[in-house]
XYZ file of C-alpha atoms in Angstrom:
624
model
C 51.083 -27.374 21.262
C 51.889 -30.500 18.572
C 54.013 -29.107 15.277
C 51.705 -28.818 12.435
C 53.579 -31.057 9.351
C 53.762 -30.204 6.194
C 50.757 -32.075 4.461
C 48.345 -30.404 6.994
C 49.685 -27.020 5.762
C 49.347 -27.825 2.891
C 45.796 -29.003 2.661
C 45.096 -25.766 4.717
C 45.970 -23.437 2.131
C 44.189 -25.908 -0.310
C 41.614 -25.491 1.934
C 41.305 -21.698 1.833
C 41.922 -21.838 -1.760
C 38.957 -23.553 -2.522
C 36.877 -21.352 -0.283
C 37.778 -18.181 -2.543
C 34.647 -18.419 -5.286
C 35.050 -18.984 -8.956
C 36.968 -17.061 -10.851
C 39.908 -17.836 -8.039
C 39.222 -21.069 -8.873
C 39.194 -20.866 -12.339
C 42.355 -18.646 -12.743
C 44.560 -21.217 -10.370
C 42.658 -24.053 -12.716
C 44.554 -22.170 -15.673
C 48.115 -21.661 -14.189
C 48.500 -25.303 -12.977
C 47.227 -26.535 -17.138
C 50.252 -24.079 -18.304
C 52.186 -25.172 -15.896
C 51.664 -28.715 -16.721
C 52.008 -27.998 -20.683
C 55.538 -25.866 -20.316
C 57.076 -28.775 -18.486
C 56.089 -31.579 -20.515
C 57.345 -29.354 -23.547
C 60.561 -28.549 -22.021
C 61.256 -32.026 -21.076
C 60.588 -32.544 -24.774
C 62.483 -29.611 -25.982
C 65.589 -30.756 -23.891
C 65.241 -34.610 -24.581
C 64.920 -33.630 -28.876
C 62.345 -36.487 -28.825
C 59.434 -34.767 -30.391
C 58.524 -34.134 -33.916
C 59.742 -30.504 -33.776
C 62.827 -28.566 -31.739
C 60.590 -25.402 -31.966
C 59.229 -24.746 -28.320
C 56.735 -22.185 -29.024
C 55.482 -25.067 -31.189
C 55.881 -27.587 -28.986
C 53.538 -25.964 -26.178
C 51.125 -25.516 -28.666
C 51.106 -29.140 -29.662
C 50.746 -29.935 -25.913
C 47.273 -27.470 -25.378
C 45.594 -29.441 -27.892
C 46.420 -32.668 -26.610
C 45.562 -31.330 -23.153
C 42.018 -29.480 -24.791
C 41.235 -32.857 -26.906
C 41.901 -35.908 -26.126
C 41.685 -37.589 -29.265
C 44.925 -36.029 -30.849
C 46.887 -38.365 -29.274
C 45.949 -41.238 -30.931
C 47.220 -39.765 -34.513
C 50.804 -38.769 -32.653
C 54.018 -40.987 -33.840
C 57.798 -40.893 -32.586
C 59.573 -42.476 -30.277
C 57.908 -44.161 -26.972
C 59.351 -41.431 -24.521
C 57.732 -38.579 -27.010
C 54.724 -40.696 -27.020
C 54.523 -41.119 -23.496
C 55.055 -37.431 -22.468
C 52.017 -37.053 -24.608
C 49.588 -39.269 -22.864
C 50.642 -37.983 -19.497
C 49.206 -34.746 -21.412
C 45.762 -35.383 -22.478
C 45.149 -37.248 -18.791
C 46.479 -34.363 -16.982
C 44.119 -32.653 -19.518
C 40.969 -35.031 -18.711
C 41.613 -33.906 -15.106
C 41.965 -30.621 -15.737
C 38.317 -30.753 -18.163
C 36.603 -32.594 -15.671
C 37.461 -30.030 -13.085
C 36.799 -27.165 -14.537
C 33.187 -28.051 -15.630
C 33.050 -29.057 -11.851
C 33.526 -25.827 -10.947
C 31.833 -24.122 -13.933
C 28.670 -26.351 -12.542
C 29.417 -24.657 -9.216
C 30.146 -21.444 -9.918
C 26.448 -21.509 -11.863
C 24.687 -23.017 -9.031
C 26.262 -20.627 -6.940
C 25.298 -17.829 -8.937
C 21.664 -19.049 -9.312
C 21.716 -19.255 -5.530
C 22.547 -15.849 -5.015
C 19.695 -14.383 -7.475
C 17.022 -16.511 -5.386
C 18.237 -15.322 -2.223
C 17.679 -11.549 -3.410
C 20.929 -10.023 -2.357
C 22.139 -8.700 -5.707
C 21.693 -4.458 -6.220
C 18.701 -3.382 -7.991
C 19.724 -0.809 -10.799
C 16.215 1.170 -10.982
C 15.359 4.716 -11.625
C 12.185 6.610 -10.001
C 11.028 3.385 -8.720
C 8.838 3.160 -5.760
C 10.619 0.558 -3.258
C 8.607 -0.945 -0.354
C 10.218 -1.940 2.375
C 8.512 -4.792 4.598
C 6.126 -7.514 3.838
C 2.455 -8.231 4.820
C -0.473 -8.562 4.025
C -0.747 -5.195 3.157
C 1.706 -5.312 0.262
C -1.012 -6.796 -1.959
C -3.488 -4.230 -1.825
C -0.656 -1.368 -2.172
C 1.210 -3.411 -4.410
C -2.106 -3.460 -7.199
C -3.098 0.224 -6.575
C 0.665 1.345 -7.793
C 0.285 -0.476 -10.524
C -3.006 0.841 -11.219
C -1.763 4.596 -10.452
C 1.302 3.911 -12.984
C -0.790 2.600 -15.468
C -0.429 6.496 -18.045
C 3.852 5.429 -16.963
C 5.639 3.185 -19.292
C 8.417 0.835 -17.313
C 7.377 1.917 -14.026
C 9.213 -0.189 -11.338
C 8.542 -1.488 -7.642
C 11.122 -2.696 -5.355
C 9.979 -4.418 -2.587
C 12.334 -5.785 0.051
C 11.319 -8.154 3.219
C 12.630 -10.173 5.227
C 11.539 -13.529 3.401
C 12.708 -15.686 0.928
C 13.018 -14.025 -2.825
C 11.152 -17.138 -4.231
C 8.077 -17.439 -1.134
C 7.349 -13.558 -2.172
C 7.904 -13.603 -5.818
C 5.443 -16.597 -5.803
C 2.832 -14.731 -3.618
C 3.115 -11.769 -5.642
C 2.501 -14.228 -8.890
C -0.450 -16.000 -7.512
C -2.553 -12.990 -6.055
C -1.882 -10.387 -8.967
C -2.210 -11.442 -12.645
C -1.931 -8.519 -14.394
C 0.915 -6.274 -13.621
C 0.055 -3.509 -16.807
C 3.161 -1.473 -17.280
C 4.863 -2.087 -13.865
C 7.925 -4.721 -12.841
C 8.319 -5.756 -9.673
C 11.583 -6.860 -8.079
C 12.010 -8.026 -5.003
C 14.974 -8.372 -3.049
C 15.683 -10.599 0.536
C 16.982 -8.162 3.242
C 16.534 -6.610 6.369
C 15.261 -2.917 6.364
C 16.900 -1.628 9.493
C 20.506 -2.537 8.128
C 21.788 0.576 6.255
C 24.116 -1.864 4.227
C 20.651 -4.168 3.198
C 19.242 -0.824 2.238
C 21.656 0.104 -0.444
C 20.416 -3.052 -2.435
C 17.533 -1.049 -3.609
C 19.168 2.014 -4.878
C 17.418 4.829 -2.052
C 18.765 7.169 -3.673
C 17.116 6.642 -7.293
C 13.711 6.319 -6.000
C 10.413 8.711 -6.299
C 9.347 7.509 -2.770
C 9.742 4.871 -0.290
C 6.643 2.772 1.906
C 7.642 1.484 5.165
C 5.327 -1.399 5.955
C 4.691 -1.657 9.452
C 5.418 -4.391 12.200
C 5.238 -1.656 15.482
C 6.481 1.380 15.581
C 9.723 0.807 16.962
C 10.517 -0.843 13.909
C 9.698 1.972 11.746
C 11.571 4.443 13.319
C 14.437 2.310 13.071
C 13.461 2.301 9.292
C 13.702 5.870 9.154
C 16.512 6.192 11.193
C 18.916 3.315 8.722
C 17.275 5.272 5.716
C 18.535 8.958 6.648
C 21.372 8.287 8.493
C 22.879 6.270 4.939
C 26.115 7.635 5.011
C 25.934 7.510 0.374
C 22.342 9.321 1.026
C 21.130 11.597 -1.983
C 20.859 15.365 -0.903
C 17.504 15.416 -1.923
C 15.286 14.696 0.559
C 13.540 11.064 0.630
C 9.614 10.488 0.300
C 8.961 8.232 2.917
C 5.667 7.116 3.805
C 4.812 5.042 6.726
C 2.367 3.822 9.392
C 1.988 4.325 13.195
C 0.118 3.568 16.071
C 0.359 5.897 18.526
C 0.504 9.175 18.268
C 3.171 9.870 20.997
C 5.386 8.325 18.924
C 4.773 11.016 15.703
C 7.309 13.898 16.704
C 10.204 10.764 17.324
C 9.428 9.751 13.461
C 10.004 13.187 12.341
C 12.986 13.871 13.883
C 14.085 10.860 12.489
C 12.663 11.426 9.434
C 14.450 15.186 9.156
C 10.864 15.999 9.012
C 10.524 14.571 5.449
C 8.445 11.482 6.444
C 4.421 11.317 5.647
C 2.713 9.837 9.065
C -0.360 7.865 8.752
C -1.913 7.153 12.407
C -3.565 3.616 11.909
C -5.835 3.275 15.055
C -7.138 7.330 14.450
C -7.730 6.916 10.608
C -9.964 4.127 11.618
C -11.596 5.222 14.520
C -12.872 8.388 12.531
C -14.177 6.185 9.446
C -15.835 4.419 11.760
C -17.269 7.153 13.734
C -17.982 9.266 10.679
C -19.815 6.138 8.979
C -21.619 4.381 11.441
C -24.245 7.749 11.783
C -23.865 7.692 7.530
C -24.530 5.063 5.626
C -22.564 4.577 2.703
C -19.591 6.951 3.409
C -17.190 3.670 3.845
C -17.562 3.579 0.406
C -17.448 7.421 -0.559
C -13.583 6.935 1.207
C -12.709 3.776 -0.326
C -13.572 5.367 -3.864
C -11.987 8.305 -3.106
C -8.577 6.484 -1.860
C -8.196 3.773 -4.625
C -6.535 4.833 -8.123
C -9.557 2.760 -9.286
C -11.905 5.485 -10.057
C -11.608 9.382 -8.971
C -9.199 10.703 -6.454
C -7.756 13.431 -5.542
C -5.503 15.833 -7.452
C -3.626 19.196 -7.500
C -3.280 21.185 -10.154
C -2.605 24.664 -11.565
C -4.874 26.301 -13.756
C -3.743 29.664 -14.395
C -7.139 30.104 -16.291
C -8.882 30.503 -13.302
C -6.824 32.719 -11.413
C -8.807 36.246 -10.406
C -12.254 33.966 -10.269
C -14.014 33.151 -7.146
C -13.672 29.900 -5.334
C -17.791 29.480 -6.204
C -17.215 30.433 -9.992
C -14.055 27.563 -10.108
C -17.005 25.010 -9.027
C -18.803 25.450 -12.694
C -15.414 25.771 -14.865
C -14.587 21.771 -14.894
C -16.612 19.512 -16.066
C -15.625 15.951 -15.484
C -13.656 17.120 -11.844
C -15.174 18.610 -9.017
C -13.558 21.282 -7.509
C -13.240 21.035 -3.808
C -10.540 23.405 -2.278
C -7.211 25.498 -2.899
C -3.748 25.062 -1.878
C -2.278 28.565 -1.336
C 0.752 29.710 0.058
C 1.285 26.284 1.199
C -1.854 25.947 2.922
C -4.618 23.515 2.136
C -8.521 24.769 2.380
C -10.943 22.367 2.327
C -14.422 24.541 1.019
C -13.016 27.519 1.513
C -15.529 30.343 1.429
C -17.228 30.728 -2.154
C -16.447 34.467 -2.352
C -12.852 33.915 -1.973
C -10.345 35.237 -4.895
C -7.793 33.069 -6.543
C -4.212 33.934 -6.543
C -1.354 33.386 -8.897
C 0.484 30.601 -7.395
C -2.683 28.844 -6.099
C -3.426 25.343 -6.958
C -7.271 24.442 -6.843
C -7.790 20.596 -5.473
C -9.912 18.347 -6.986
C -11.241 15.077 -7.692
C -10.722 13.703 -10.691
C -10.448 10.661 -12.870
C -6.697 11.496 -13.269
C -4.347 14.672 -13.076
C -4.777 15.205 -17.484
C -8.385 15.195 -17.090
C -8.464 18.577 -14.464
C -9.121 20.754 -17.394
C -11.144 24.338 -17.742
C -13.709 24.342 -19.941
C -14.656 27.606 -22.792
C -16.812 29.898 -20.400
C -19.930 29.407 -21.874
C -23.577 29.714 -20.234
C -24.226 26.595 -18.121
C -28.607 25.534 -17.645
C -29.285 25.726 -14.377
C -32.834 24.629 -13.435
C -33.075 26.769 -10.589
C -36.986 26.181 -9.713
C -35.928 23.140 -9.173
C -33.750 24.661 -5.836
C -35.497 24.982 -2.768
C -34.881 27.463 -0.866
C -32.551 27.345 2.494
C -34.141 26.245 5.608
C -32.900 27.146 9.434
C -31.506 23.834 10.272
C -33.618 21.316 12.509
C -32.505 20.436 15.993
C -30.872 16.999 16.505
C -32.356 14.525 18.978
C -30.057 12.318 20.743
C -28.915 8.981 19.310
C -28.725 5.343 20.505
C -25.397 4.011 19.607
C -24.432 0.234 20.520
C -21.091 -1.515 19.729
C -20.942 -5.268 19.631
C -17.393 -5.854 20.875
C -14.216 -4.592 22.046
C -10.727 -3.800 20.901
C -7.319 -1.236 21.307
C -9.462 1.584 19.071
C -13.051 1.040 20.849
C -12.283 4.147 23.114
C -10.939 6.132 20.081
C -14.195 5.490 18.333
C -16.224 6.146 21.395
C -14.559 9.867 21.626
C -14.862 10.361 17.745
C -18.572 9.446 18.214
C -18.772 11.860 21.072
C -17.743 14.638 18.435
C -20.541 14.377 16.415
C -23.569 13.250 18.306
C -26.298 15.381 20.216
C -25.686 15.604 23.695
C -28.138 13.115 25.806
C -27.022 9.898 23.882
C -26.547 6.581 24.723
C -24.088 4.232 23.524
C -24.101 0.469 24.845
C -20.934 -1.712 24.847
C -21.562 -5.362 24.683
C -18.524 -7.565 25.061
C -17.116 -10.386 27.524
C -13.369 -8.723 27.266
C -13.299 -5.243 28.504
C -10.640 -4.617 31.121
C -12.646 -1.775 33.658
C -9.176 0.595 32.937
C -10.066 0.471 29.221
C -13.668 1.370 30.367
C -13.192 3.698 32.473
C -10.544 5.956 29.725
C -13.446 5.449 27.786
C -16.214 7.028 30.513
C -13.602 9.965 30.989
C -13.422 11.344 27.690
C -16.970 11.728 26.370
C -19.387 14.652 26.957
C -22.234 14.212 24.547
C -22.883 10.625 25.816
C -23.810 8.149 28.761
C -22.213 5.175 28.569
C -23.455 1.741 29.994
C -21.489 -1.520 29.676
C -23.505 -4.771 29.494
C -20.666 -7.700 30.070
C -21.475 -11.004 27.430
C -21.184 -12.378 24.421
C -21.843 -10.296 21.252
C -23.126 -13.376 19.520
C -25.272 -14.604 22.500
C -28.929 -13.833 20.490
C -30.486 -14.040 23.758
C -28.315 -10.696 24.481
C -29.212 -9.094 21.696
C -32.967 -9.976 21.528
C -32.989 -8.417 25.665
C -30.804 -5.028 24.030
C -33.822 -4.656 21.955
C -31.332 -3.521 18.931
C -34.475 -2.201 16.741
C -34.423 0.630 19.273
C -30.891 1.709 18.274
C -29.918 4.251 15.711
C -26.244 2.806 15.045
C -24.696 -0.764 15.129
C -21.259 -1.031 15.389
C -19.370 -4.761 15.157
C -15.559 -4.529 16.373
C -13.297 -7.312 15.633
C -11.317 -8.624 18.659
C -7.735 -8.544 16.695
C -6.105 -8.244 19.846
C -6.931 -11.976 21.535
C -8.030 -13.578 18.888
C -6.330 -14.276 14.498
C -7.812 -12.688 11.707
C -10.421 -15.824 10.424
C -11.823 -16.449 13.851
C -12.035 -12.562 14.562
C -13.410 -12.457 10.943
C -15.709 -15.748 12.016
C -17.374 -13.816 15.072
C -17.895 -10.814 13.274
C -20.056 -12.937 10.649
C -22.208 -14.886 13.348
C -23.168 -11.393 14.630
C -23.709 -9.779 11.441
C -26.378 -12.733 10.535
C -27.825 -12.581 14.016
C -28.511 -8.772 13.291
C -29.967 -9.464 9.428
C -32.672 -11.805 11.136
C -33.210 -9.522 14.042
C -34.289 -6.440 11.083
C -35.824 -9.012 8.987
C -38.100 -10.279 11.752
C -39.012 -7.051 13.462
C -39.057 -5.222 9.731
C -37.180 -2.648 11.321
C -34.379 -0.531 10.270
C -31.057 0.659 12.127
C -27.192 1.060 10.344
C -24.507 -1.213 10.497
C -21.295 -0.584 10.498
C -18.751 -3.910 10.956
C -15.331 -4.015 11.363
C -13.333 -6.672 9.104
C -9.489 -8.007 9.340
C -9.472 -9.792 5.916
C -11.017 -8.276 2.973
C -11.212 -11.489 1.105
C -13.851 -11.961 4.026
C -16.051 -9.329 2.955
C -17.478 -11.136 0.115
C -18.564 -13.438 2.412
C -20.355 -10.302 4.912
C -22.147 -9.270 1.529
C -25.098 -11.494 1.962
C -25.616 -9.711 5.721
C -26.772 -6.948 3.578
C -25.074 -4.727 5.726
C -24.412 -1.035 4.969
C -20.208 -0.710 5.501
C -17.529 -2.978 5.881
C -14.488 -0.989 7.578
C -11.965 -3.756 6.028
C -8.622 -2.022 8.256
C -5.529 -3.110 6.552
C -7.205 -2.661 3.512
C -7.748 1.258 4.328
C -4.798 1.873 5.300
C -2.790 0.213 2.407
C -4.970 2.798 -0.321
C -3.721 5.273 2.111
C -0.659 4.673 2.323
C 0.157 4.068 -1.507
C -2.104 7.636 -2.110
C 0.661 9.605 -0.371
C 3.349 8.223 -1.922
C 2.155 9.578 -4.653
C 1.765 12.738 -3.642
C 2.390 13.111 -0.067
C -0.442 16.916 -0.332
C -2.700 14.511 -0.478
C -2.109 13.518 3.600
C -3.434 17.027 4.530
C -6.787 16.707 3.077
C -7.754 13.609 3.990
C -6.520 14.646 7.801
C -8.998 17.747 7.516
C -11.737 15.274 6.008
C -10.932 12.953 9.012
C -10.989 15.235 11.592
C -14.137 16.760 13.640
C -13.218 20.169 13.108
C -13.835 22.048 9.657
C -15.011 20.595 6.424
C -16.314 16.768 6.438
C -17.702 14.358 3.999
C -21.917 14.162 4.712
C -23.969 12.130 2.805
C -27.574 14.452 3.209
C -31.511 13.911 1.808
C -31.467 15.122 -1.624
C -34.837 16.254 -0.647
C -33.049 19.291 1.313
C -31.924 20.558 -1.903
C -33.790 19.739 -4.477
C -37.253 19.064 -5.601
C -37.631 15.250 -5.188
C -38.650 13.818 -8.718
C -37.174 16.228 -10.552
C -35.199 15.604 -13.414
C -32.005 17.981 -13.247
C -28.415 18.505 -14.667
C -25.373 18.173 -12.407
C -24.676 22.103 -12.417
C -27.813 22.312 -10.452
C -26.925 20.128 -7.924
C -23.646 22.412 -7.711
C -25.338 25.597 -7.179
C -27.899 24.070 -5.003
C -24.866 22.791 -2.364
C -22.989 26.453 -3.163
C -26.060 28.211 -1.892
C -25.737 26.283 1.550
C -21.586 27.392 1.362
C -20.751 23.516 0.724
C -19.699 21.572 -1.797
C -21.402 18.685 -3.672
C -19.137 15.864 -4.747
C -21.512 13.018 -5.979
C -25.086 11.157 -5.259
C -26.574 8.060 -3.759
C -29.878 6.589 -5.415
C -30.714 5.059 -1.731
C -32.543 2.164 -4.121
C -28.969 0.900 -5.255
C -27.038 0.561 -1.561
C -27.331 -2.784 -1.285
C -26.052 -3.082 -5.052
C -22.480 -4.078 -5.420
C -22.450 -4.232 -8.737
C -23.668 -0.806 -8.824
C -21.126 0.623 -6.172
C -24.265 0.483 -4.102
C -25.421 3.512 -5.288
C -22.288 5.831 -4.994
C -21.886 8.383 -7.874
C -18.455 10.397 -7.493
C -17.811 13.172 -9.353
C -20.307 12.670 -12.242
C -20.295 14.646 -15.487
C -21.664 18.093 -14.860
C -24.001 17.575 -17.920
C -25.638 14.683 -17.317
C -28.814 14.926 -15.620
C -30.324 12.916 -12.631
C -33.462 12.459 -11.410
C -33.455 11.987 -7.691
C -36.356 10.712 -4.991
C -37.087 11.824 -1.651
C -34.771 8.922 -0.266
C -31.701 9.364 -2.143
C -28.510 11.568 -1.111
C -26.250 14.133 -1.664
C -22.730 13.516 -1.136
C -21.384 17.183 0.207
C -18.533 18.932 1.700
C -20.021 20.764 4.694
C -19.154 21.715 7.844
C -21.960 20.079 9.396
């Protein structure tokens, strides 16, 4: 091996020095300046060629000439002294130039570091979002709304994207931040060291945006296995697709992670909504922070009263259940006595609007309430599914939980695998399933099907084979075909359409469809709600489950006399007599009007009066 020369060694040491950062370079430059001034001052002092014999004064004079190049023009004395001062000035100019370069490079390096988003976050009580996708914008908008009554709220986002790109996207899509600051950082959520950047230990909640189940579980492990983790459990909320992964995720999160099953959630909402037009709007109202939401509240004033009595004690809130000893009960028996430590579950505009009003006699129009009649026997139903995706068999299974026996379900799709269809067949009891292979956009097929003979139509997005925009475009084509059929044949059937991009919902509104299920938006809303209050997750699990109490939109004429002006107390009493809880009503003539929220009114003031006609409905929580 060739021997390394002195110059090469020197160059190597210099290269190492230059790579050590701005601080070391400034220290090295200061040392070089001090050495230069000291050597020249020592020469002047030894030769006694300067204007003073004090070495300290010579050091000061040398420093002034190194800093200010104009000082040398006033020097007098021997040629040797002037030459040495001139050398000092030249050295000062050279060193000052290097100093400017080092400072410029250091500032640029710091700005680059800030742009990369790698500095540690110093916040307290912040909401952390790990991951980046289209869901981020809905989640952030909802968190901003939820934080509107909190000063100096903060959302910290860590994504594996360029920080400037994330900042620009947020500024473009979200214009009003209200009381919330948004901080972005670039990093990998499954990297324990990167997670240190977002300050997990000071967070109020952590939302993990899903890419796939495996990555979600890895992220949970990275959070809970942090060597510097706090003693208090983290409030982790995330989404999984496969129910088989829930147990693993819970183990990884030490049973402190709230898991939302996205496919199951969407399938249940579609199944319930297809049979009850308008229900998707009700769920959206309850899930977003723009109107009324579900809260848990301690109300010692109602201890000892029955649940039925509690329904009338809140003017601006709707009581829907009770939490006792850590368990949640929706629509419990009306005679249930509220015990100390119980919390009521209520729908209200905010948690501070759940106020018990002073007890007084409320006016109920008993004469307008209809007597409870025997339940009508249900006829078999016909459901048409246009399209197919990974959730189709779950949707079919959920529909089977609600429809009467001997119902018929027809599937039209050109991408159904035989194995998937057989899986769907094996899971149904109350329905006969028919498969017609063909393109749902084909008008000839729709005409041959006699769509007017179906009670419910579901349009599914083909999100497994097509991108979001192409899938939604196909859905729009089918919707337009169905609207044309409905108008030409003067027939009515409920239509539920699944869409992937919320922005395309506005385009689809021209089709006058009853319900749109925007999967990503609903999941984002659910994530946000649970991040603010994890107990809400159990409430929605109960509402979406076919067992127990669910949301229904029933004809108002089954509860009160049509065309009769009554206050909301009367509606509460009418539902209570059927062991149900009314949470709002539907005005049929407004169901196509987006400006009036499609005729959906949730949690109205109880003293307010309303006149409901034959075709209007009540939104109730009931067992069937």
